Amino acid sequence: MSWQTYVDEHLLCDIEGNQLTSAAIIGQDGSVWAQSSNFPQFKPEEITAIVNDFAEPGSLAPTGLYLGGTKYMVIQGEPGVVIRGKKVNSVTGLRLNF
């Protein structure tokens, strides 16, 4: 299975009437492995900041998490593994080592 198939068929699937509006798999170097067609166009520095927060948990808390130019308030996470941001919609970042 390709990463694109994983995004399309697993991350965007309907679960009890709920589903993500967009999803992406992005490498720690900022390269896009797969993304939904409506995933926000992000800036390289936004991904760099997210990757840095995995290495230095809490670094996004003072400034917020930006994705596609939209600011999300960092609300919680698991240091080095999960970052969660909230606005009207939410964003969750997961760090996986392959």
GROMACS .gro file of C-alpha atoms in nm:
model
   98
    1MET     CA    1   0.000   0.000   0.000
    2SER     CA    2   0.128   0.347  -0.084
    3TRP     CA    3   0.128   0.635   0.164
    4GLN     CA    4  -0.125   0.814  -0.058
    5THR     CA    5  -0.360   0.518  -0.035
    6TYR     CA    6  -0.315   0.518   0.343
    7VAL     CA    7  -0.415   0.887   0.360
    8ASP     CA    8  -0.710   0.846   0.124
    9GLU     CA    9  -0.853   0.520   0.259
   10HIS     CA   10  -0.754   0.518   0.625
   11LEU     CA   11  -0.693   0.870   0.756
   12LEU     CA   12  -0.988   1.022   0.571
   13CYS     CA   13  -1.231   0.734   0.629
   14ASP     CA   14  -1.567   0.784   0.798
   15ILE     CA   15  -1.581   0.654   1.156
   16GLU     CA   16  -1.925   0.668   1.312
   17GLY     CA   17  -2.016   0.980   1.115
   18ASN     CA   18  -1.689   1.161   1.184
   19GLN     CA   19  -1.396   1.212   0.954
   20LEU     CA   20  -1.091   1.430   0.908
   21THR     CA   21  -1.123   1.716   0.660
   22SER     CA   22  -0.762   1.687   0.548
   23ALA     CA   23  -0.453   1.482   0.625
   24ALA     CA   24  -0.089   1.450   0.525
   25ILE     CA   25   0.218   1.243   0.595
   26ILE     CA   26   0.525   1.465   0.599
   27GLY     CA   27   0.882   1.352   0.654
   28GLN     CA   28   1.092   1.503   0.931
   29ASP     CA   29   1.289   1.673   0.654
   30GLY     CA   30   0.972   1.851   0.537
   31SER     CA   31   0.916   1.634   0.229
   32VAL     CA   32   0.554   1.545   0.153
   33TRP     CA   33   0.500   1.171   0.135
   34ALA     CA   34   0.123   1.194   0.080
   35GLN     CA   35  -0.156   1.445   0.134
   36SER     CA   36  -0.523   1.498   0.073
   37SER     CA   37  -0.616   1.738  -0.204
   38ASN     CA   38  -0.737   2.002   0.043
   39PHE     CA   39  -0.446   1.987   0.288
   40PRO     CA   40  -0.330   2.345   0.358
   41GLN     CA   41  -0.039   2.475   0.152
   42PHE     CA   42   0.224   2.504   0.422
   43LYS     CA   43   0.550   2.693   0.438
   44PRO     CA   44   0.877   2.505   0.500
   45GLU     CA   45   0.938   2.707   0.818
   46GLU     CA   46   0.603   2.588   0.959
   47ILE     CA   47   0.710   2.224   0.922
   48THR     CA   48   1.055   2.305   1.063
   49ALA     CA   49   0.892   2.457   1.373
   50ILE     CA   50   0.673   2.149   1.420
   51VAL     CA   51   0.970   1.912   1.381
   52ASN     CA   52   1.167   2.126   1.628
   53ASP     CA   53   0.885   2.099   1.884
   54PHE     CA   54   0.922   1.721   1.879
   55ALA     CA   55   1.291   1.765   1.967
   56GLU     CA   56   1.230   2.053   2.213
   57PRO     CA   57   0.880   1.999   2.356
   58GLY     CA   58   0.703   2.323   2.443
   59SER     CA   59   0.888   2.540   2.189
   60LEU     CA   60   0.561   2.610   2.003
   61ALA     CA   61   0.362   2.702   2.315
   62PRO     CA   62   0.464   3.072   2.327
   63THR     CA   63   0.413   3.140   1.956
   64GLY     CA   64   0.151   2.885   1.854
   65LEU     CA   65   0.158   2.625   1.580
   66TYR     CA   66   0.119   2.757   1.226
   67LEU     CA   67   0.002   2.544   0.936
   68GLY     CA   68  -0.092   2.695   0.603
   69GLY     CA   69  -0.065   3.040   0.759
   70THR     CA   70  -0.331   2.957   1.019
   71LYS     CA   71  -0.231   2.988   1.383
   72TYR     CA   72  -0.332   2.712   1.624
   73MET     CA   73  -0.298   2.739   2.000
   74VAL     CA   74  -0.089   2.447   2.131
   75ILE     CA   75  -0.311   2.285   2.392
   76GLN     CA   76  -0.149   1.958   2.489
   77GLY     CA   77   0.073   1.680   2.376
   78GLU     CA   78   0.302   1.400   2.470
   79PRO     CA   79   0.660   1.529   2.465
   80GLY     CA   80   0.852   1.410   2.162
   81VAL     CA   81   0.556   1.217   2.020
   82VAL     CA   82   0.233   1.421   1.988
   83ILE     CA   83   0.156   1.791   1.939
   84ARG     CA   84  -0.204   1.913   1.948
   85GLY     CA   85  -0.325   2.251   1.840
   86LYS     CA   86  -0.671   2.404   1.851
   87LYS     CA   87  -0.858   2.681   1.679
   88VAL     CA   88  -1.215   2.625   1.558
   89ASN     CA   89  -1.075   2.311   1.397
   90SER     CA   90  -0.795   2.106   1.546
   91VAL     CA   91  -0.459   1.988   1.425
   92THR     CA   92  -0.266   1.691   1.560
   93GLY     CA   93   0.092   1.606   1.477
   94LEU     CA   94   0.237   1.263   1.545
   95ARG     CA   95   0.604   1.169   1.529
   96LEU     CA   96   0.672   0.819   1.404
   97ASN     CA   97   1.017   0.675   1.344
   98PHE     CA   98   1.043   0.440   1.048
   0.00000   0.00000   0.00000
